[in-house]
Coordinates of C-alpha atoms and ligand atoms in Angstrom, one line a residue:
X27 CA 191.1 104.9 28.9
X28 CA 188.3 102.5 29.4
X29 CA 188.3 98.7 28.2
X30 CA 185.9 96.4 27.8
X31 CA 187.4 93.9 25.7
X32 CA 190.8 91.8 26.2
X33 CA 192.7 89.2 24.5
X34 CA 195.6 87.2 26.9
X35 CA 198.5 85.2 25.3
X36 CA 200.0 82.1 26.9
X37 CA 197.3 81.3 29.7
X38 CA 199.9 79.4 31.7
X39 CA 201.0 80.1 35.5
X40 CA 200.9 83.8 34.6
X41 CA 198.5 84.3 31.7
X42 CA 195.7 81.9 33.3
X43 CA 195.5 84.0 36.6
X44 CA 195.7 87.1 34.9
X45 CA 192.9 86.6 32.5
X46 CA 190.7 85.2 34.9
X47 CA 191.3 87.8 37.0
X48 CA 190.4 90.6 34.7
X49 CA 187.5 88.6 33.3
X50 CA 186.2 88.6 37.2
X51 CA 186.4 92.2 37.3
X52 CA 184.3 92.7 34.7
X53 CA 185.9 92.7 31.4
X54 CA 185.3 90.4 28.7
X55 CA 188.5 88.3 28.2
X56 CA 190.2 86.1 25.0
X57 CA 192.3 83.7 26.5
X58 CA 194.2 82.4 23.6
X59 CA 197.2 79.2 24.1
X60 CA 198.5 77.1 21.2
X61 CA 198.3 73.9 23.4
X62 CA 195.2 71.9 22.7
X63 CA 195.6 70.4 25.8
X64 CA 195.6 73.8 27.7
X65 CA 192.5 74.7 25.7
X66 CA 190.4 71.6 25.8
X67 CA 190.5 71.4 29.7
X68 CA 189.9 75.2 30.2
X69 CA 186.8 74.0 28.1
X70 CA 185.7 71.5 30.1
X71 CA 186.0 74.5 32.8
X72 CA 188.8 72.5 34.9
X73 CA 192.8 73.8 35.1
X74 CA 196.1 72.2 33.7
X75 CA 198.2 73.9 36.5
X76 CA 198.5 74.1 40.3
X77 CA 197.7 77.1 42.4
X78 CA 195.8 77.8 45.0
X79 CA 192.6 79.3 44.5
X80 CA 192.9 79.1 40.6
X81 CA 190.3 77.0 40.0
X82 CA 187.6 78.6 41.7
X83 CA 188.6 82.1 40.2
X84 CA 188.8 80.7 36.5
X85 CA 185.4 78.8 37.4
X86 CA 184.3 81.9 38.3
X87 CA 185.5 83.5 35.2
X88 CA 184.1 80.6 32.4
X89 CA 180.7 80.4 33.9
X90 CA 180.3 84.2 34.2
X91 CA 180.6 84.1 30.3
X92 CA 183.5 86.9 30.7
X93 CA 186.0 84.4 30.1
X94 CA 186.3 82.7 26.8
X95 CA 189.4 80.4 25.1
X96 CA 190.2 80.3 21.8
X97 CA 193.6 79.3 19.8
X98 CA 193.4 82.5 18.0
X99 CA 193.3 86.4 19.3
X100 CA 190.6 88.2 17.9
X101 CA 190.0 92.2 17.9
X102 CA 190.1 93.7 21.2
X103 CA 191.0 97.1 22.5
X104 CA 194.0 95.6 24.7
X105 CA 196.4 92.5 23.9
X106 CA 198.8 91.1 26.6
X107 CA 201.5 88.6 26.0
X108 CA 202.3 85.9 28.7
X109 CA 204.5 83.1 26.8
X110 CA 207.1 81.4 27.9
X111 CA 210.8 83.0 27.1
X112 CA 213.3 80.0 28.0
X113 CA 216.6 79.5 26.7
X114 CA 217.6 77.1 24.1
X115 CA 219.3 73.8 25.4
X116 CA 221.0 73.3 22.1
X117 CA 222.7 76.6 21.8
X118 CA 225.3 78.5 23.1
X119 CA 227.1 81.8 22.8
X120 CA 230.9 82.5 24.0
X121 CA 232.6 85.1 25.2
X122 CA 236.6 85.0 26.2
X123 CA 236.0 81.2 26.8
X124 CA 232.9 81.5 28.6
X125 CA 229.5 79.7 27.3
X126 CA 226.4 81.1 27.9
X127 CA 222.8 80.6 27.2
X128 CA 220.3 82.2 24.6
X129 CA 216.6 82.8 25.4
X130 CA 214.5 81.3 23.1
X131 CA 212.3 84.3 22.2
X132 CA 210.1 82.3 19.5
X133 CA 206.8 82.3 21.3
X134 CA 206.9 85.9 22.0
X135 CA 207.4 86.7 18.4
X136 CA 205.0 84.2 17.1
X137 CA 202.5 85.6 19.8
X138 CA 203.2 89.6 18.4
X139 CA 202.7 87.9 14.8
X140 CA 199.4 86.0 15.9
X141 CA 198.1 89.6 17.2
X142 CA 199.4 91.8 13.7
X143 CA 196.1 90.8 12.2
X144 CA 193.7 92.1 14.7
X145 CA 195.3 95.7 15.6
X146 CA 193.7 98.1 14.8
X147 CA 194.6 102.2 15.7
X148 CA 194.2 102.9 19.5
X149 CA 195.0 99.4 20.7
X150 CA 197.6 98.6 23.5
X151 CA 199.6 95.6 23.8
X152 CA 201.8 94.8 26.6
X153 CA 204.4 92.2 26.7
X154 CA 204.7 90.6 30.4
X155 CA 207.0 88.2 29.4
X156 CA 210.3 87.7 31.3
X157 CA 213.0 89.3 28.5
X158 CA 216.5 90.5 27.5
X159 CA 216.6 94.0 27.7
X160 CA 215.1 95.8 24.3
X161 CA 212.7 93.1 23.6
X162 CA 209.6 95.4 23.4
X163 CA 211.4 98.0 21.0
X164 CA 214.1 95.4 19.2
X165 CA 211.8 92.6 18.6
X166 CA 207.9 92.9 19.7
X167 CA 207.5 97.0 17.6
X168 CA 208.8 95.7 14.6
X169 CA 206.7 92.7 14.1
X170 CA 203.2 94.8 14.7
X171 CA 204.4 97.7 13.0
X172 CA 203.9 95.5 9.6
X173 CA 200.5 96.4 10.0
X174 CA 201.4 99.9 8.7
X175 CA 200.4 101.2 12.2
X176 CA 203.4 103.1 14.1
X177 CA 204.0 102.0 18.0
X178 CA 203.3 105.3 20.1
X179 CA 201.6 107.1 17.7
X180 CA 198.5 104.4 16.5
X181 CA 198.9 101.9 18.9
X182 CA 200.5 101.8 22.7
X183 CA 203.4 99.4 23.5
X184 CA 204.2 98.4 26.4
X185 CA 206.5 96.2 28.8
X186 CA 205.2 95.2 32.4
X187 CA 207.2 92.5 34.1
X188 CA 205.0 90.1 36.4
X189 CA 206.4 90.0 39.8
X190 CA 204.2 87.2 41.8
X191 CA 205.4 84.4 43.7
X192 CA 203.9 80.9 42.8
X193 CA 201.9 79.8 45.1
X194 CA 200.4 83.1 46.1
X195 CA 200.2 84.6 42.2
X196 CA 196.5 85.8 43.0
X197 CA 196.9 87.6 45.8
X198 CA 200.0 89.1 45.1
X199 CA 198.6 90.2 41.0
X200 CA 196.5 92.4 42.9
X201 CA 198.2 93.4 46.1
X202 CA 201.9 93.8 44.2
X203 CA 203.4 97.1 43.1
X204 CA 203.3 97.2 39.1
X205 CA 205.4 98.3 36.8
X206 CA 204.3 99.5 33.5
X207 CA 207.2 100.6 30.6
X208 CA 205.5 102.3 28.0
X209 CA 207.7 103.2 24.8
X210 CA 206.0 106.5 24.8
X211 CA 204.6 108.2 28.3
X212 CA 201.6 108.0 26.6
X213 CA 201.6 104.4 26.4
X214 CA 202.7 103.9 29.9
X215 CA 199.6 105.9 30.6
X216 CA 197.1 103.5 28.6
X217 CA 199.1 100.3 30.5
X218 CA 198.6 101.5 34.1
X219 CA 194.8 102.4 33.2
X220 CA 193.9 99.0 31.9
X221 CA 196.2 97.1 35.6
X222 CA 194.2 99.3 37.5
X223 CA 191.1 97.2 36.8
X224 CA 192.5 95.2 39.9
X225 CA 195.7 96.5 40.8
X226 CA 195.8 97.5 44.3
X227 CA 199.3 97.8 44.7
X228 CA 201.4 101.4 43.8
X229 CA 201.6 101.5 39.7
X230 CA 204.2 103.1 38.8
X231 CA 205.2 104.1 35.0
X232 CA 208.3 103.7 33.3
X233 CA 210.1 103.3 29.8
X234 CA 209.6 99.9 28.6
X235 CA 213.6 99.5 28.7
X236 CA 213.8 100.3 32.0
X237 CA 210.9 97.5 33.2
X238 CA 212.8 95.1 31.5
X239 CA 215.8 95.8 33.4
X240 CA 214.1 96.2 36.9
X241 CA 212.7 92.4 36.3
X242 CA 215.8 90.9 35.3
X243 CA 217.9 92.9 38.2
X244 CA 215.3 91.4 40.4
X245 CA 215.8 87.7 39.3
X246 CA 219.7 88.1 39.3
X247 CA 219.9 89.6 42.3
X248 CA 218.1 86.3 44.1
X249 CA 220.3 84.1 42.0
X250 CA 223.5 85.8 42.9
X251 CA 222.8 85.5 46.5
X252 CA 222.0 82.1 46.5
X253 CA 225.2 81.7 44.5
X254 CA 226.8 83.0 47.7
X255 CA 224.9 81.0 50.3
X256 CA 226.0 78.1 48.2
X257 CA 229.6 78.7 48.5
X258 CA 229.3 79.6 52.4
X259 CA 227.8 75.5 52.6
X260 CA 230.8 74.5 50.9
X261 CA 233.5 76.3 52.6
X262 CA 231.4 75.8 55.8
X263 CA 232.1 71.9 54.9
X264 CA 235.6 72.5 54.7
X265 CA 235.7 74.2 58.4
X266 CA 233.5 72.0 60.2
X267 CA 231.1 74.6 60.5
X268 CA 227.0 74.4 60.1
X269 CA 226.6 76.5 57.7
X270 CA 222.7 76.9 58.4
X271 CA 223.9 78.0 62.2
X272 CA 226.4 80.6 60.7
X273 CA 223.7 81.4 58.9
X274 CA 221.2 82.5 61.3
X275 CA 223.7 84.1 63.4
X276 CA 225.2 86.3 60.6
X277 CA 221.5 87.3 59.9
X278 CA 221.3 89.0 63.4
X279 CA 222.9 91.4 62.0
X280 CA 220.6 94.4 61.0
X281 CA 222.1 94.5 57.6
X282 CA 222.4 91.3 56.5
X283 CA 220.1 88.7 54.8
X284 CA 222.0 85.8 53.7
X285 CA 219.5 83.3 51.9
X286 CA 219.6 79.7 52.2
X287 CA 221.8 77.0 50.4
X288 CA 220.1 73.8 48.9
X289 CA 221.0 71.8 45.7
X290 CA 221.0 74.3 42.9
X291 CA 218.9 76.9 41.7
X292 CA 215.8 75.8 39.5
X293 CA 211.7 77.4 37.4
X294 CA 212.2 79.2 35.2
X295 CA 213.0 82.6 36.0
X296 CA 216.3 82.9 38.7
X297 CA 217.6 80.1 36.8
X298 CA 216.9 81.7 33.5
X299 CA 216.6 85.1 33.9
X300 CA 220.6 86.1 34.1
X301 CA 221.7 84.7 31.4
X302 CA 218.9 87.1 29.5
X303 CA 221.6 90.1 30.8
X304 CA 225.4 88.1 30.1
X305 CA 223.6 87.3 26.7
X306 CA 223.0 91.0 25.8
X307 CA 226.8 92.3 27.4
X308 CA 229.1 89.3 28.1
X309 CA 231.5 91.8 28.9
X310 CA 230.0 93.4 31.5
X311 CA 228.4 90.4 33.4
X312 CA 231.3 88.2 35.0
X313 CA 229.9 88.6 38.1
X314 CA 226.4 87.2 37.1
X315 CA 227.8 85.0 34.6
X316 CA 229.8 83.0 37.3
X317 CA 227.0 82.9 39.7
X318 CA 225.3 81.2 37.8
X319 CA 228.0 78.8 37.5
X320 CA 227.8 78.0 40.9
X321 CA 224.1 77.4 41.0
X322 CA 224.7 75.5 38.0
X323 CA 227.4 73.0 39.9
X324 CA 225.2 72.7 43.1
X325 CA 223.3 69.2 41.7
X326 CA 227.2 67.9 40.9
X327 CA 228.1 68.9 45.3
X328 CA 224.6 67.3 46.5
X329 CA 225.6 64.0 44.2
X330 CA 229.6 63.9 45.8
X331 CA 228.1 64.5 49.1
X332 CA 225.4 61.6 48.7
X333 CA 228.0 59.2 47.3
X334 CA 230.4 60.5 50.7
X335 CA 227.4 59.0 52.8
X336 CA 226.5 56.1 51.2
X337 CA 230.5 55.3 50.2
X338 CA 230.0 54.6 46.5
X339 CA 226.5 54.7 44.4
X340 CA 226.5 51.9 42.5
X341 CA 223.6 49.5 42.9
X342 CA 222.2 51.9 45.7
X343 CA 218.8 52.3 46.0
X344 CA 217.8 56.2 46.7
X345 CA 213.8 57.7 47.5
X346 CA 214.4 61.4 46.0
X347 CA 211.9 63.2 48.1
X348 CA 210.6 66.2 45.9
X349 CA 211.0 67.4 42.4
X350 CA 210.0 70.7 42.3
X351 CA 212.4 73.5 41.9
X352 CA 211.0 75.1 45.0
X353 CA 208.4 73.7 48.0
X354 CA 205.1 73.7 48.0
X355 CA 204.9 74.0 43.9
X356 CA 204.3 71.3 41.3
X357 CA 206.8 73.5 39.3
X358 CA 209.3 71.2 38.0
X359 CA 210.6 73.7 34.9
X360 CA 214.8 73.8 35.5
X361 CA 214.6 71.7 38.4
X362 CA 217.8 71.5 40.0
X363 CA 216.3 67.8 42.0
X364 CA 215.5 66.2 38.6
X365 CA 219.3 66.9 37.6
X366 CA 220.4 65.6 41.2
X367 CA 218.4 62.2 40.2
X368 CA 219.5 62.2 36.6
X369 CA 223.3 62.2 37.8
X370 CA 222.8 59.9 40.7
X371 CA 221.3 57.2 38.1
X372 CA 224.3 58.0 36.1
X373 CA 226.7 57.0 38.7
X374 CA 224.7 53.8 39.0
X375 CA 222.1 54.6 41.4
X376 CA 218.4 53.3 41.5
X377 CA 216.8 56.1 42.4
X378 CA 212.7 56.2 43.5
X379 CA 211.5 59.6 43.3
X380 CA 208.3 60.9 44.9
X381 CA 206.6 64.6 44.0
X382 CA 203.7 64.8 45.9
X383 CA 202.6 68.0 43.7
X384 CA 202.8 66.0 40.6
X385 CA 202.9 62.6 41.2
X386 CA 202.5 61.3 37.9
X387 CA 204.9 63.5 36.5
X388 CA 206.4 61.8 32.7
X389 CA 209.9 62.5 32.9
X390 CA 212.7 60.8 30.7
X391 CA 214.4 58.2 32.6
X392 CA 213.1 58.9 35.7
X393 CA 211.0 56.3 38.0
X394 CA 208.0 57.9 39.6
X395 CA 206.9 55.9 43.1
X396 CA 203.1 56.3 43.2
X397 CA 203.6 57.0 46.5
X398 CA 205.8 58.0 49.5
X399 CA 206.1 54.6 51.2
X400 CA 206.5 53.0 47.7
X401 CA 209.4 55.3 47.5
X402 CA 211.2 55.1 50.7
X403 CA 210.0 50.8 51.5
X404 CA 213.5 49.8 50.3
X405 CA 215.7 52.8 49.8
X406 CA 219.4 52.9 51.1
X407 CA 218.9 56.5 51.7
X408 CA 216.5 59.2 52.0
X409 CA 217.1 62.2 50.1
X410 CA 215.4 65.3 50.9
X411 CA 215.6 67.8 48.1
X412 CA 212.8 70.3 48.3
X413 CA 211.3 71.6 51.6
X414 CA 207.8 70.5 50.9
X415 CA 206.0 70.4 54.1
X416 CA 204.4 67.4 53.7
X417 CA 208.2 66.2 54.0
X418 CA 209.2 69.1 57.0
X419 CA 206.3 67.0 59.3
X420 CA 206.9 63.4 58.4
X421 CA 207.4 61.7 61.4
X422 CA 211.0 59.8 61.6
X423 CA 209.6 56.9 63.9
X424 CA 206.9 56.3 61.0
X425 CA 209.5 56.6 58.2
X426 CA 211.5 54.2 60.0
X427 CA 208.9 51.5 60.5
X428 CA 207.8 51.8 57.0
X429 CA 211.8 52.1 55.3
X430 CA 214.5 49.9 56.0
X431 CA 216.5 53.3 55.3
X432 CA 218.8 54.4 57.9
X433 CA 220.4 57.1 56.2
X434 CA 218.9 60.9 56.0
X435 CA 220.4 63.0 53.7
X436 CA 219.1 66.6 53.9
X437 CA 220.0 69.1 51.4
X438 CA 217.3 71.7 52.0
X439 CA 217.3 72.1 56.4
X440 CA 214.1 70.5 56.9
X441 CA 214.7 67.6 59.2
X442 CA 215.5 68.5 62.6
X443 CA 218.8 66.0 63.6
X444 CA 217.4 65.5 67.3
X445 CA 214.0 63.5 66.0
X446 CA 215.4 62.0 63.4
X447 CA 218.7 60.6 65.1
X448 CA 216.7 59.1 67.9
X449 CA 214.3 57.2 65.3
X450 CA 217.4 55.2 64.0
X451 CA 218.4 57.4 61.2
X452 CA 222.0 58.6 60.2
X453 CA 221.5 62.1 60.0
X454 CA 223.6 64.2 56.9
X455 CA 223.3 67.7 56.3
X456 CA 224.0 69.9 53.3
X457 CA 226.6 72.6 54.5
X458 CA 227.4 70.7 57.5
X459 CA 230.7 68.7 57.9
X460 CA 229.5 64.8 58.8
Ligands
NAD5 N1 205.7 81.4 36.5 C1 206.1 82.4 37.2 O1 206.1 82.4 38.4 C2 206.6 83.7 36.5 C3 206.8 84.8 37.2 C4 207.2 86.0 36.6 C5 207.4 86.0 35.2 N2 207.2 84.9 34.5 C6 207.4 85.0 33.1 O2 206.1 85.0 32.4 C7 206.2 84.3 31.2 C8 205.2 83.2 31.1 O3 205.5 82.3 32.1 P1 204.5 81.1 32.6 O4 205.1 80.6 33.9 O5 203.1 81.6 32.6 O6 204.7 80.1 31.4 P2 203.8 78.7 31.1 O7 204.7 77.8 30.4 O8 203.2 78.3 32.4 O9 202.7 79.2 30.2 C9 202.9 79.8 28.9 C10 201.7 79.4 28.0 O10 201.9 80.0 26.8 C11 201.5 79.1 25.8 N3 202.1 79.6 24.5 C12 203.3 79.4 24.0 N4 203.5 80.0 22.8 C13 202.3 80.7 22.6 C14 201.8 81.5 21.6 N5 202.6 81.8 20.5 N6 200.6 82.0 21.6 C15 199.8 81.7 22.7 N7 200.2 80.9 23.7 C16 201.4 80.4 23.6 C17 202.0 77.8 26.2 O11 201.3 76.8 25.6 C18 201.7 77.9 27.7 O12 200.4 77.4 28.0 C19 207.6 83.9 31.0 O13 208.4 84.8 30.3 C20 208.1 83.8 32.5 O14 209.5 84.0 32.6 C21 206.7 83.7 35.1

């Protein structure tokens, strides 16, 4: 199959990249959002998001005239949806006395419903949105098959999960292996033609089911072993053990890969993602389902270990260093650091928060310094909750002539005890007994 013409859906972290990409190797590209604001900067040809080399390929993309926005698909030989799929704050499913989350599936249906219009017999449309399994065939085939055309037989359907790491989403859309679940083999066929436009990586077809499945494993896999490495910091609390030591030493094994604590889990895909399977079989997920417990309580452990080092936290005066749910990301979606501040304030402390990726960043109740040393000038404490590296290489003797702080709380590993003990500071470690 050959295409020329593509509409995208969602042109966020994923969709943005993705369309640009494909409109830089040659094919004319629709990027279509709902948000005005996503729309009118693209059409000013600057970016609502951060990540690396993004702007330069979608400046590429706009002024080469293969790129064009819109708010509505139009006809196209290929449609691909990239909306967001996260889970309803305000409701809940139970199972034996557990209480899970639902995903919130609206976009992707209103995205298949904004495409029923424009199909037309030989199209393919593939959903890359993270989902519970039997999306494509339960929810995204009915909705287009209104049009009278039949999935498989008029038009290929497809499910491809989108595998990149943010940060690095450019190179790795083109250097990662791809999945493509067709709901016929024939559609699977169409899918993997239209990724190899830049696809370097192995493509490898599949049923859509089955792609589903292989994204979510993915996702639950990460959070369950961060669920673990969690519970080794607290039980390496309780022993007087540093858990990042036991950590490194239990990884010299050739077998075993224990991943690193920190205060919760956070974006929104490992924090989201499982409950996409416990949803779809409570009964068979109490594994996952409790996992993500853990993750869940991580903020609630950072906050009892901050109020352990500063005694009590009322009145106290905290610089939160990072919001992002990960370092090196402006990412705050699920962010287990804005929960940390959130309960901190709640227990009475004034807490100064500093994102260097998104320093203006509106969030309810939460005070924004404009700046590091407007954060930290009179903080009781220092948090560290996300491994930026603008915060791995600040230099303690600097902090300490610019804070009247004296107290380093570290919940990610990234201040090293023997410079930052020497410059003044009380050193406390996540997963390490004080
Ligand atoms: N960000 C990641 O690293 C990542 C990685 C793998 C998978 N995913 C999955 O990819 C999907 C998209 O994630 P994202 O990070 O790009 O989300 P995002 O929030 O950054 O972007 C989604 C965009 O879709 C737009 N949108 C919402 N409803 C729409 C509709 N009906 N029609 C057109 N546009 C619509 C939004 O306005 C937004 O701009 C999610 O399912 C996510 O779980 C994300």
């Amino acid at each position: 199959m050959n295409f020329q013409k593509i509409c995208v859906l969602g042109l966020g972290y994923i969709g943005l990249p993705t369309a640009s990409t494909f409109a830089t190797h040659g094919l004319k590209v629709v990027g279509v959002d709902i948000n005005p604001h996503v729309i009118e900067t693209l059409r000013k040809g600057e970016i609502h998001i951060h990540e690396p080399g993004l702007r330069s390929v979608v400046g590429a993309a706009l002024s080469s005239g293969n790129l064009s926005v819109s708010f509505q698909p139009e006809e196209a030989e290929a449609f691909l949806i990239a909306v967001p799929t996260p889970f309803y704050h305000d409701r809940h499913g139970e199972y034996e006395g557990r209480t899970y989350r639902l995903a919130d599936m609206r976009a992707v249906s209103s995205a298949a419903e904004a495409i029923l219009p424009h199909l037309r017999k030989g199209n393919l449309v593939i959903l890359e949105s993270t989902s519970p399994p039997r999306t494509t065939v339960d929810l995204v085939q009915p909705i287009l098959e209104r049009s009278g055309l039949k999935a498989g037989v008029d038009f290929y359907l497809c499910y491809s999960p989108e595998r990149v790491l943010p940060g690095q989403i450019l190179r790795e859309l083109v250097e990662n292996a791809r999945v493509v679940g067709g709901i016929t083999p024939e559609s699977a066929e169409a899918g993997c033609a239209l990724y190899a436009t830049f696809v370097k990586g192995e493509i490898i077809a599949t049923d859509a089911t089955t792609a589903e499945m292989v994204k979510l494993m993915e996702n639950t896999t990460r959070d369950v072993n961060i669920a673990i490495a969690n519970e080794f910091a607290r039980l390496a609390e309780k022993f007087g053990v540093d858990v990042w030591e036991a950590i490194s030493l239990a990884n010299r094994h050739p077998r075993i890969n224990i991943l690193n604590p920190g205060p919760g889990v956070g974006g929104h895909c490992i924090s989201v993602d499982p409950w996409f399977l416990v949803e779809t079989a409570p009964e068979l997920t109490a594994l996952i389902y409790h996992a993500r417990l853990v993750n869940d309580g991580q903020p609630h452990f950072v906050v009892a270990r901050v109020k352990q080092a500063l005694g009590s936290l009322n009145g106290k005066k905290i610089a939160a260093l990072g919001l992002a749910y990960k370092p090196d990301v402006d990412d705050l979606r699920e962010s287990p650091a804005v929960e940390v501040v959130h309960l901190l304030q709640k227990e009475g402390a004034q807490v100064k928060a500093w994102e260097p990726f998104k320093p203006d960043a509106n969030l309810e109740g939460i005070h924004m310094a404009p700046s590091l040393a407007a954060a930290v000038q009179d903080a009781d404490a220092l948090l560290l909750l996300v491994r930026h590296t603008e915060f791995t290489n600040l230099k303690p003797v600097e902090i300490a002539s610019t804070s009247i702080a004296r107290l380093a709380i570290d919940c990610v590993n990234g201040w090293d005890r023997d410079l930052w003990e020497p410059a003044g500071f009380q050193v406390f470690r996540l997963g390490v007994h004080p």
